[in-house]
Amino acid sequence: MASESFIQTNIDYRKKDNRKEAFIRWFAWSLRYKDCDPALWMMKYMFDRYEFNIEQRLWVCWLYGTTYYAPTSWVIWNEFPDFELVGEKRLEEWNNINYKRLRYQTDTKYNKGHLPKQFSSYYEWVHTNNPEGTQRAKFEKIMRSTNDPFKALWGEVSGSLYKFGRYSTWFYMQALKQCADIQTEPPDLVLRDDKGSKSHRTGLLYALGLEELAGQKL
């Protein structure tokens, strides 16, 4: 790995004046070697490698949204590969039997055990005002109905899907964009939202040498 183009060994990147440059170089390295959100790179590869259709892609993206863990999403998909054929009773029985074996990321640990109820809310949302009944048709309808697809989809997901808060909604929509070609682009990083996650705000402020603003309204 040729790290020379990303890191200059004669620079102390810990110093405040060099942090911004360090962040830019690190981010460039992460993008080049697919170290930034590697689960999404892997999912996209698997979708393409096994020629998933759009319904399969959207289904796995939702599973990733509720678990935030690609291996668990894949395990659930292998057991329930067709969104339309998922039996809620069987899903509940399977979830109870495998509860201790299913892994969730720390950020979604409170979703664990709620998969059946989350699926019910997703299934109901997909079929609401959607005569065709497919996931694709649901997303297409939302995309066509507004000049601000990101805001519209954000409101739909966070307002309708059980236990999808700000963080779950964000990385679910990221998966939709990067792995299922749902064209939504966030207008900003929601840095002024001081009621939600603060880690991305604090990290960016530190990278810019503005850590004294951490914890304050921007």
Short mmCIF file of C-alpha atoms in Angstrom, two decimals:
data_model
loop_
_atom_site.label_atom_id
_atom_site.label_comp_id
_atom_site.label_asym_id
_atom_site.label_seq_id
_atom_site.Cartn_x
_atom_site.Cartn_y
_atom_site.Cartn_z
CA MET A 1 0.00 0.00 0.00
CA ALA A 2 1.51 3.27 -1.09
CA SER A 3 0.79 5.46 1.92
CA GLU A 4 3.36 8.07 0.89
CA SER A 5 0.81 9.97 -1.19
CA PHE A 6 -1.49 10.29 1.82
CA ILE A 7 0.85 10.79 4.78
CA GLN A 8 3.88 13.03 5.05
CA THR A 9 6.11 11.62 7.76
CA ASN A 10 7.72 14.96 8.56
CA ILE A 11 4.43 16.52 9.70
CA ASP A 12 2.98 16.16 13.20
CA TYR A 13 -0.70 15.78 12.41
CA ARG A 14 -1.62 15.97 16.09
CA LYS A 15 -0.97 19.72 16.12
CA LYS A 16 -4.05 21.88 15.78
CA ASP A 17 -2.80 23.65 12.66
CA ASN A 18 -2.31 20.30 10.88
CA ARG A 19 -5.53 18.53 11.86
CA LYS A 20 -7.59 19.67 8.87
CA GLU A 21 -4.93 18.42 6.46
CA ALA A 22 -4.73 15.15 8.40
CA PHE A 23 -8.48 14.65 8.14
CA ILE A 24 -8.55 15.33 4.39
CA ARG A 25 -5.68 12.91 3.78
CA TRP A 26 -7.22 10.23 5.98
CA PHE A 27 -10.59 10.57 4.26
CA ALA A 28 -8.99 10.35 0.81
CA TRP A 29 -7.18 7.19 1.90
CA SER A 30 -10.43 5.70 3.29
CA LEU A 31 -12.28 6.32 0.04
CA ARG A 32 -9.51 4.97 -2.15
CA TYR A 33 -9.15 1.72 -0.20
CA LYS A 34 -12.88 1.41 0.63
CA ASP A 35 -12.25 1.64 4.36
CA CYS A 36 -15.04 4.21 4.80
CA ASP A 37 -18.30 2.36 5.53
CA PRO A 38 -16.88 -0.98 4.31
CA ALA A 39 -20.20 -2.76 4.90
CA LEU A 40 -21.79 -0.74 2.10
CA TRP A 41 -18.96 -1.47 -0.33
CA MET A 42 -19.36 -5.17 0.52
CA MET A 43 -23.15 -5.11 0.12
CA LYS A 44 -22.90 -3.36 -3.23
CA TYR A 45 -20.37 -5.96 -4.40
CA MET A 46 -22.62 -8.82 -3.29
CA PHE A 47 -25.65 -7.27 -4.99
CA ASP A 48 -23.76 -6.95 -8.26
CA ARG A 49 -21.94 -10.28 -7.98
CA TYR A 50 -25.15 -12.27 -7.44
CA GLU A 51 -27.27 -10.06 -9.71
CA PHE A 52 -29.83 -9.05 -7.11
CA ASN A 53 -32.94 -7.45 -8.55
CA ILE A 54 -34.21 -4.15 -7.17
CA GLU A 55 -36.69 -5.79 -4.78
CA GLN A 56 -33.94 -7.91 -3.24
CA ARG A 57 -31.65 -4.89 -2.92
CA LEU A 58 -34.30 -2.78 -1.22
CA TRP A 59 -35.18 -5.62 1.16
CA VAL A 60 -31.58 -6.17 2.26
CA CYS A 61 -31.07 -2.42 2.64
CA TRP A 62 -33.98 -2.36 5.08
CA LEU A 63 -32.54 -5.32 6.99
CA TYR A 64 -29.25 -3.44 7.20
CA GLY A 65 -31.13 -0.37 8.41
CA THR A 66 -32.61 -2.19 11.38
CA THR A 67 -29.49 -4.19 12.33
CA TYR A 68 -26.69 -1.87 11.12
CA TYR A 69 -24.73 -5.09 10.70
CA ALA A 70 -24.23 -6.58 7.26
CA PRO A 71 -23.57 -10.20 8.39
CA THR A 72 -26.84 -10.32 10.35
CA SER A 73 -28.69 -8.71 7.45
CA TRP A 74 -27.34 -11.44 5.20
CA VAL A 75 -28.33 -14.20 7.63
CA ILE A 76 -31.90 -12.88 7.85
CA TRP A 77 -32.10 -12.49 4.07
CA ASN A 78 -30.97 -16.08 3.54
CA GLU A 79 -33.80 -17.25 5.80
CA PHE A 80 -36.37 -14.83 4.35
CA PRO A 81 -35.17 -13.98 0.83
CA ASP A 82 -38.48 -12.66 -0.52
CA PHE A 83 -40.02 -9.61 1.15
CA GLU A 84 -43.50 -10.43 -0.10
CA LEU A 85 -43.41 -14.00 1.18
CA VAL A 86 -42.27 -13.30 4.75
CA GLY A 87 -44.74 -14.88 7.16
CA GLU A 88 -44.97 -12.76 10.29
CA LYS A 89 -45.68 -15.72 12.58
CA ARG A 90 -42.71 -17.67 11.23
CA LEU A 91 -40.51 -14.57 11.44
CA GLU A 92 -41.44 -14.13 15.09
CA GLU A 93 -40.75 -17.79 15.89
CA TRP A 94 -37.41 -17.71 14.06
CA ASN A 95 -36.42 -14.45 15.75
CA ASN A 96 -37.20 -15.87 19.20
CA ILE A 97 -35.23 -19.06 18.56
CA ASN A 98 -32.19 -17.20 17.23
CA TYR A 99 -32.35 -14.15 19.50
CA LYS A 100 -29.04 -14.85 21.27
CA ARG A 101 -27.25 -15.66 18.02
CA LEU A 102 -28.24 -12.54 16.11
CA ARG A 103 -25.70 -9.73 16.31
CA TYR A 104 -26.60 -6.05 16.13
CA GLN A 105 -24.31 -3.05 16.14
CA THR A 106 -24.10 -1.04 19.35
CA ASP A 107 -26.02 1.82 17.76
CA THR A 108 -28.99 -0.47 17.05
CA LYS A 109 -28.81 -2.71 20.11
CA TYR A 110 -32.29 -1.63 21.22
CA ASN A 111 -33.71 -2.92 17.93
CA LYS A 112 -32.73 -6.46 18.83
CA GLY A 113 -35.76 -8.62 19.50
CA HIS A 114 -38.11 -6.21 17.72
CA LEU A 115 -37.56 -7.52 14.19
CA PRO A 116 -41.14 -8.87 13.75
CA LYS A 117 -42.76 -5.60 14.81
CA GLN A 118 -40.32 -3.60 12.71
CA PHE A 119 -41.07 -5.76 9.70
CA SER A 120 -44.82 -5.29 10.23
CA SER A 121 -44.38 -1.52 10.17
CA TYR A 122 -42.22 -1.73 7.04
CA TYR A 123 -44.67 -4.02 5.25
CA GLU A 124 -47.59 -1.75 6.12
CA TRP A 125 -45.64 1.34 4.98
CA VAL A 126 -44.71 -0.24 1.64
CA HIS A 127 -48.34 -1.14 0.90
CA THR A 128 -49.91 2.14 2.05
CA ASN A 129 -51.22 4.10 -0.97
CA ASN A 130 -49.27 1.74 -3.21
CA PRO A 131 -51.60 -0.43 -5.36
CA GLU A 132 -48.67 -2.20 -7.04
CA GLY A 133 -47.44 -3.33 -3.63
CA THR A 134 -43.73 -3.45 -4.51
CA GLN A 135 -40.94 -1.71 -2.66
CA ARG A 136 -39.73 -0.21 -5.93
CA ALA A 137 -43.12 1.37 -6.62
CA LYS A 138 -43.22 2.85 -3.12
CA PHE A 139 -39.87 4.56 -3.51
CA GLU A 140 -40.63 5.73 -7.04
CA LYS A 141 -43.86 7.33 -5.86
CA ILE A 142 -42.06 9.23 -3.12
CA MET A 143 -39.28 10.35 -5.47
CA ARG A 144 -41.77 11.63 -8.05
CA SER A 145 -43.94 13.50 -5.56
CA THR A 146 -41.42 16.10 -4.42
CA ASN A 147 -38.60 18.43 -5.40
CA ASP A 148 -36.76 17.43 -2.23
CA PRO A 149 -36.50 13.61 -2.25
CA PHE A 150 -34.20 13.47 0.76
CA LYS A 151 -36.53 15.44 3.01
CA ALA A 152 -39.58 13.55 1.77
CA LEU A 153 -38.03 10.11 2.28
CA TRP A 154 -36.56 11.12 5.64
CA GLY A 155 -40.01 12.13 6.85
CA GLU A 156 -41.59 8.93 5.57
CA VAL A 157 -38.99 6.61 7.11
CA SER A 158 -38.59 8.31 10.48
CA GLY A 159 -42.32 8.88 10.78
CA SER A 160 -43.56 5.43 9.75
CA LEU A 161 -40.96 2.74 10.44
CA TYR A 162 -40.93 1.35 13.97
CA LYS A 163 -37.78 2.24 15.96
CA PHE A 164 -36.20 4.16 13.09
CA GLY A 165 -34.85 7.29 14.75
CA ARG A 166 -32.50 9.88 13.29
CA TYR A 167 -29.43 7.66 13.26
CA SER A 168 -31.11 4.53 11.88
CA THR A 169 -32.87 6.61 9.24
CA TRP A 170 -29.59 8.23 8.18
CA PHE A 171 -27.60 5.05 7.55
CA TYR A 172 -30.63 3.27 6.08
CA MET A 173 -30.96 6.06 3.52
CA GLN A 174 -27.23 5.93 2.91
CA ALA A 175 -27.53 2.22 2.10
CA LEU A 176 -30.45 2.95 -0.24
CA LYS A 177 -28.41 5.52 -2.14
CA GLN A 178 -25.16 3.60 -2.38
CA CYS A 179 -26.51 0.08 -2.82
CA ALA A 180 -29.95 0.46 -4.42
CA ASP A 181 -29.52 3.65 -6.48
CA ILE A 182 -32.26 5.56 -4.66
CA GLN A 183 -31.18 9.07 -5.57
CA THR A 184 -31.40 11.07 -2.37
CA GLU A 185 -28.67 13.50 -1.41
CA PRO A 186 -28.61 15.13 2.04
CA PRO A 187 -28.35 18.92 1.84
CA ASP A 188 -26.03 19.03 4.86
CA LEU A 189 -24.67 16.99 7.78
CA VAL A 190 -27.36 18.18 10.19
CA LEU A 191 -24.66 19.82 12.29
CA ARG A 192 -27.11 22.26 13.85
CA ASP A 193 -29.17 19.45 15.34
CA ASP A 194 -27.72 19.44 18.84
CA LYS A 195 -30.42 17.08 20.17
CA GLY A 196 -29.19 14.06 18.23
CA SER A 197 -25.81 12.37 17.87
CA LYS A 198 -22.94 14.66 18.80
CA SER A 199 -19.99 12.49 17.79
CA HIS A 200 -19.89 13.63 14.16
CA ARG A 201 -20.14 17.29 15.23
CA THR A 202 -17.42 16.93 17.85
CA GLY A 203 -15.13 15.03 15.48
CA LEU A 204 -15.45 17.62 12.74
CA LEU A 205 -14.85 20.49 15.16
CA TYR A 206 -11.73 18.74 16.45
CA ALA A 207 -10.47 18.19 12.89
CA LEU A 208 -10.93 21.91 12.20
CA GLY A 209 -9.20 22.93 15.42
CA LEU A 210 -12.45 24.32 16.85
CA GLU A 211 -12.96 21.92 19.73
CA GLU A 212 -13.87 24.81 22.04
CA LEU A 213 -17.23 24.89 20.22
CA ALA A 214 -18.03 21.27 21.11
CA GLY A 215 -21.28 21.05 23.04
CA GLN A 216 -22.46 24.45 21.86
CA LYS A 217 -25.22 25.27 19.41
CA LEU A 218 -23.76 25.93 15.96
#
